[in-house]
Structure formats: structure tokens, C-alpha cells
CSV table of C-alpha atoms in Angstrom, one decimal:
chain,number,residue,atom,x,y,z
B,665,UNK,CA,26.3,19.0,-4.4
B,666,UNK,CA,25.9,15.9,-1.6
B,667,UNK,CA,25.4,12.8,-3.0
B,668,UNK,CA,22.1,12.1,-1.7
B,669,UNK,CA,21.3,15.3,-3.9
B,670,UNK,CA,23.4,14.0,-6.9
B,671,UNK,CA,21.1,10.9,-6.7
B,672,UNK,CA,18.1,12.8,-7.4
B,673,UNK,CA,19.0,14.4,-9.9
B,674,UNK,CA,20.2,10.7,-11.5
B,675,UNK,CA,16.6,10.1,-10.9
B,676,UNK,CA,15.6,13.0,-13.2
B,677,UNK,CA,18.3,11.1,-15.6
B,678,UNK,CA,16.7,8.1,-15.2
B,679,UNK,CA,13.0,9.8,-16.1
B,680,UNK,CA,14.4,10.7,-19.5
B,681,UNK,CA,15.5,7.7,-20.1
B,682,UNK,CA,12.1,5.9,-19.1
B,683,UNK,CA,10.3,8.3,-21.8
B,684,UNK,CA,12.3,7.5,-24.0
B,685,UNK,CA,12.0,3.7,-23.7
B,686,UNK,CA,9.0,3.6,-23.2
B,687,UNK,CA,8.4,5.5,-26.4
B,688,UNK,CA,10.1,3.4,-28.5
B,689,UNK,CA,7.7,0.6,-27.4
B,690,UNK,CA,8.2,-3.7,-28.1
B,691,UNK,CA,9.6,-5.6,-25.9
B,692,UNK,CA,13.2,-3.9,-25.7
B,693,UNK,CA,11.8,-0.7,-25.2
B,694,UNK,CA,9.5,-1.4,-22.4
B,695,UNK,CA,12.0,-4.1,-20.4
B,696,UNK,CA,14.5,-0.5,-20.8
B,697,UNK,CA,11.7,1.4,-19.7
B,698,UNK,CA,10.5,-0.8,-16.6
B,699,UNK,CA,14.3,-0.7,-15.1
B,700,UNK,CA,14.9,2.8,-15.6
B,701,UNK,CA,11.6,3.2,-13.7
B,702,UNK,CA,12.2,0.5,-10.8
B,703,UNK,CA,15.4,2.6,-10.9
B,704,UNK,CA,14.2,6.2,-10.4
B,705,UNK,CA,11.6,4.2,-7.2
B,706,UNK,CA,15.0,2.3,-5.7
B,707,UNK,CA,16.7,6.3,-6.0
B,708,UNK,CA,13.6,7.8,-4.5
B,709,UNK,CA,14.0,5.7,-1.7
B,710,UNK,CA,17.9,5.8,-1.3
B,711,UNK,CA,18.5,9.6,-1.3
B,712,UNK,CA,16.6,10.0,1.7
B,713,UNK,CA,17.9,7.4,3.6
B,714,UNK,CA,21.4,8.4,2.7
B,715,UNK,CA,20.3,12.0,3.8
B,716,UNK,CA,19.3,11.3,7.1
B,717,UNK,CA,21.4,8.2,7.9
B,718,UNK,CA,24.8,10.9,6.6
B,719,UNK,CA,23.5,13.6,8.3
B,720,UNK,CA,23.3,15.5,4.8
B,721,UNK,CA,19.5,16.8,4.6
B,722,UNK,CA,19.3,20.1,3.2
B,723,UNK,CA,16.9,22.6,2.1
B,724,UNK,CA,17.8,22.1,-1.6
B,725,UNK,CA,17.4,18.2,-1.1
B,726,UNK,CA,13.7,19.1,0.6
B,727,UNK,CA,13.2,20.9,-2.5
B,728,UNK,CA,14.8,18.7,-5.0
B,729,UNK,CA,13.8,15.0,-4.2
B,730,UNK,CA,9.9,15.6,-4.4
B,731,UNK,CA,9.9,17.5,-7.4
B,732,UNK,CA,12.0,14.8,-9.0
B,733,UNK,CA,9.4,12.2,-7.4
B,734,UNK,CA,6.7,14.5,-9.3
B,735,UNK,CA,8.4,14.4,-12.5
B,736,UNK,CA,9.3,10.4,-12.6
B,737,UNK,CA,5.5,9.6,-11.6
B,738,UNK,CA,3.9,12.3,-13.7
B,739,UNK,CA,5.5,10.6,-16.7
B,740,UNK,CA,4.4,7.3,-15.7
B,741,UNK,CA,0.7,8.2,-15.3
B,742,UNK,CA,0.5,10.4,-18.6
B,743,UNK,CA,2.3,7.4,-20.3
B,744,UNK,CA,0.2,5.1,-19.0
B,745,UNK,CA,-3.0,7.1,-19.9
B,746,UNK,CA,-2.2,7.6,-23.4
B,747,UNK,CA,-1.2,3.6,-23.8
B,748,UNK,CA,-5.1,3.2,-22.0
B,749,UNK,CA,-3.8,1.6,-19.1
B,750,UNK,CA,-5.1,4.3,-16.8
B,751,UNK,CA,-8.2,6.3,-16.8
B,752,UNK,CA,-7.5,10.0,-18.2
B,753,UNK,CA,-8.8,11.9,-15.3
B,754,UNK,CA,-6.8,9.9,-12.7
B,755,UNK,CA,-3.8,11.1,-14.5
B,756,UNK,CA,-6.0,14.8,-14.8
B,757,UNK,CA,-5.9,14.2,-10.7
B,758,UNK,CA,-3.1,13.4,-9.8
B,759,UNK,CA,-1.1,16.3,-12.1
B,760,UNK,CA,-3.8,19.2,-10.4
B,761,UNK,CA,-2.7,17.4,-7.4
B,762,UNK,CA,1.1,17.5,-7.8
B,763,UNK,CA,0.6,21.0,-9.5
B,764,UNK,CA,-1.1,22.2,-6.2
B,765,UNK,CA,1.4,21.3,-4.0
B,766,UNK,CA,4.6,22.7,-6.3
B,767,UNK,CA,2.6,26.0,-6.2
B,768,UNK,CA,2.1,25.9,-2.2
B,769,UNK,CA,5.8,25.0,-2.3
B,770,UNK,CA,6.4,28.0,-3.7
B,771,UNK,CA,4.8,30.1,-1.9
B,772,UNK,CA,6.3,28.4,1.3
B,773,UNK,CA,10.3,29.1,-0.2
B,774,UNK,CA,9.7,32.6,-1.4
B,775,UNK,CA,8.1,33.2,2.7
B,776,UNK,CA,11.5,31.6,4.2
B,777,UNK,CA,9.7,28.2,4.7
B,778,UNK,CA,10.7,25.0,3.1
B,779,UNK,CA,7.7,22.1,3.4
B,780,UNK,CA,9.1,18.5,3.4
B,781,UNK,CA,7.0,15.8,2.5
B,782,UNK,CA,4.6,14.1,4.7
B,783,UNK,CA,4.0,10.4,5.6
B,784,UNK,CA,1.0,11.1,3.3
B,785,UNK,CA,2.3,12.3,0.4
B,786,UNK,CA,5.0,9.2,0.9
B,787,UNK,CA,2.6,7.0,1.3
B,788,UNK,CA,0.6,8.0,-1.9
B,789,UNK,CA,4.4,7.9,-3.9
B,790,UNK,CA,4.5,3.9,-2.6
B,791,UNK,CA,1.1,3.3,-3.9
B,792,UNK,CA,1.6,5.5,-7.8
B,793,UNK,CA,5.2,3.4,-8.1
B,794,UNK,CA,3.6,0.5,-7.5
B,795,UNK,CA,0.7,0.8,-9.9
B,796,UNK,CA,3.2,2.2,-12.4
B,797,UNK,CA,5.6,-0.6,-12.0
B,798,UNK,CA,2.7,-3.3,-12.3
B,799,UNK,CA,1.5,-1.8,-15.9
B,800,UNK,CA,5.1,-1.4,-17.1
B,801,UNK,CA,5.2,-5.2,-16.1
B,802,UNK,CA,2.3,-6.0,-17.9
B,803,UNK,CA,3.8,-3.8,-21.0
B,804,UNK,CA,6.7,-5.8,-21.5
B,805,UNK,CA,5.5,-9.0,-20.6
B,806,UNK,CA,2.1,-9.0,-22.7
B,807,UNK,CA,3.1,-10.2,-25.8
B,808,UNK,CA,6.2,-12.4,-24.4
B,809,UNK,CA,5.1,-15.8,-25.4
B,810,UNK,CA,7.2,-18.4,-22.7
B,811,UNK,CA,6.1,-21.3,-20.5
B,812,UNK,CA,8.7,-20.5,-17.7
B,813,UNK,CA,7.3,-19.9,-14.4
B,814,UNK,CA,8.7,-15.9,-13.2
B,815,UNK,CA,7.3,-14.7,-16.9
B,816,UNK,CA,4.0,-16.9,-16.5
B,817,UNK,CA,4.0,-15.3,-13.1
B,818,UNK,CA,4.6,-11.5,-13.8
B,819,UNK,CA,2.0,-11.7,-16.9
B,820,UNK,CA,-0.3,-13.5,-14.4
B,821,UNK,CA,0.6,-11.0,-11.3
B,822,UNK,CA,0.3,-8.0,-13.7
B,823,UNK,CA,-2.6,-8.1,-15.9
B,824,UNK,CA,-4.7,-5.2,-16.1
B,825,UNK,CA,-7.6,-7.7,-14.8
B,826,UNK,CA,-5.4,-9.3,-11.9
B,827,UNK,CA,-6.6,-7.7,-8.4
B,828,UNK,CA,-3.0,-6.4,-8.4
B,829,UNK,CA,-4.2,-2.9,-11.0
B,830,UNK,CA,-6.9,-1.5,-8.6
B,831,UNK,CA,-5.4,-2.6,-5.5
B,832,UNK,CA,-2.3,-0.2,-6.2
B,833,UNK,CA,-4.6,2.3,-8.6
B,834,UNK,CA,-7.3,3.1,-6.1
B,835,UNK,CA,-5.5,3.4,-2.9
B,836,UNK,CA,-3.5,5.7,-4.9
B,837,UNK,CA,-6.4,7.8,-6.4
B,838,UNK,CA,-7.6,8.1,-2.5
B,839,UNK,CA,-4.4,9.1,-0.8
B,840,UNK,CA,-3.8,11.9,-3.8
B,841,UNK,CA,-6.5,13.0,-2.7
B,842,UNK,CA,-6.6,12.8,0.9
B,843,UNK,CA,-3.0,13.9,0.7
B,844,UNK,CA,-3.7,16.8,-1.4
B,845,UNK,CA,-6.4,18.2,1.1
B,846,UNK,CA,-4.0,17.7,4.2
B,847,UNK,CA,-1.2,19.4,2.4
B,848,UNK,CA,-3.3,22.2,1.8
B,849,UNK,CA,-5.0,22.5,5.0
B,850,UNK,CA,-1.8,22.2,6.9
B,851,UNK,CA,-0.2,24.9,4.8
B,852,UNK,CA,-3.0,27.6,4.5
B,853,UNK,CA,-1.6,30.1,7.2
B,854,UNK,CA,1.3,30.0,4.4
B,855,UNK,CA,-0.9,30.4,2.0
B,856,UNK,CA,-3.2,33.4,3.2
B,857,UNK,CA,-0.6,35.0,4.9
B,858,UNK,CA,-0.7,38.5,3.1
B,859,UNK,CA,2.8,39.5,4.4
């Protein structure tokens, strides 16, 4: 096991401890929650860089590293659904979406083929962590009553009424989406192959 591997499965770590957390609600709970998140984002980021920039990409860490991604922002978006945050059928999307491309992963590994992700699918990631970060933000910072300016500015930055919650949320909705379809279209000789 390569460390860029070992860091995502930290990330899948770091996931448990976000639910966890973020389950146990108030202000402790959530501030726990929001850095095990920004966390598992930072480690999504590192691992491939490391990969590359070590020469240690491998068809386990092509495997591993979205399916961790999948699992840290599933968890945010069905949290953030049941705390209202996040309409139910964006979370509905974006787990048939995830769900779609784990089965047409499949399919690729068991036909010899491994299918890394796309400047898409990476794309949509950047946009999901940063609508996920901005409601756990909002979480923990909602009922913090201060007068110092970074707290005044976070619950100001990360309202659910600040521009900051669709400008992250919709982009996201539209590159799941549009990242969904591409993945599937570029894939489908996979797919149909009957061999």
C-alpha cells in the first residue's frame, strides 16, 4: 500500500468521523464535523498529486480515490438533506449519479479496463465540496453569537440566503449531470460490448 493510497483510505477515516460529528450536532459537533470534512476535500486533493508528482499511480488508486470521493460527498449531501439544507432530489441526483458511474466502473474492471476520472467529474467534486463546506459553515456558525469579524464573516459568507449556497449548489447540480451523461456516453462501447 503507497501512501497516496493510504491517504485515501484516511479519507474514508475521516468520513466516519464527519458522520459521526455531524450527528452529534451543537456547536462541538459540527466545528468536528466541518474539519474532518475540509479534511477528507484537502486528502482528495493530495493523493493525487502525490500519485503523479511520486510516480505512484495505480490501478487500485484509479479505483480507490473516486469511490472514497463518492462516499465523503454522498454523506455530505444525505446529511445535508435530512438537516433541510439541500433539496431531497438533488441528493436523489447526485446518488443515481454516483451509483451510475460505480456500476459502469464495474463493468469497465471486470472487461480489463480501469476508467479514471475526468476533468468533469473533478470539476463537479470542486463544486459538491464547496457547497458542502459552505452549509457545514453555516451549521456551526448559526447559533454562535460573537461580534468578531472571521465569525461575523463566515455566518455572513455562509447563510443559506448568501449568493454563496446556489452559486456552489447549482453549478453542481449541472455538472452531475452533464458529467453523468459524458461518462456514460464515453463509456458505452464498455458498456454494450456483449463479450
Amino acid at each position: 500500500m503507497n501512501l497516496p493510497n493510504t491517504i485515501t483510505l484516511f479519507r474514508l477515516v475521516l468520513t466516519a468521523v464527519f458522520c459521526g460529528a455531524a450527528s452529534a450536532e451543537g456547536v462541538v459537533g459540527y466545528a468536528i464535523a466541518l474539519s474532518a470534512f475540509i479534511l477528507g476535500a484537502i486528502s482528495d486533493w493530495l493523493d493525487g498529486y502525490l500519485a503523479r508528482k511520486l510516480n505512484l499511480v495505480t490501478s487500485l488508486g484509479k479505483l480507490l480515490d473516486p469511490l472514497a470521493d463518492k462516499i465523503l460527498v454522498c454523506s455530505g449531501f444525505v446529511y445535508l438533506s435530512a438537516k433541510g439544507l439541500c433539496p431531497v432530489w438533488v441528493t436523489a441526483l447526485i446518488l443515481c449519479r454516483e451509483f451510475l458511474v460505480t456500476g459502469i466502473r464495474q463493468i469497465a474492471v471486470e472487461k480489463g479496463t480501469v476508467i479514471a476520472a475526468d476533468g468533469l467529474g473533478k470539476w463537479k467534486t470542486t463544486f459538491q465540496l464547496i457547497f458542502i463546506i459552505t452549509a457545514l459553515v453555516y451549521l456551526t456558525f448559526e447559533s454562535v453569537e460573537s461580534t468578531h469579524f472571521i465569525v461575523t464573516t463566515l455566518q455572513y459568507l455562509s447563510n443559506k440566503d448568501h449568493l454563496l449556497f446556489p452559486l456552489s449548489l447549482w453549478p453542481a447540480v449541472a455538472l452531475t449531470v452533464i458529467s453523468g451523461w459524458s461518462y456514460f456516453w464515453s463509456s458505452k462501447s464498455i458498456i454494450l460490448d456483449q463479450d
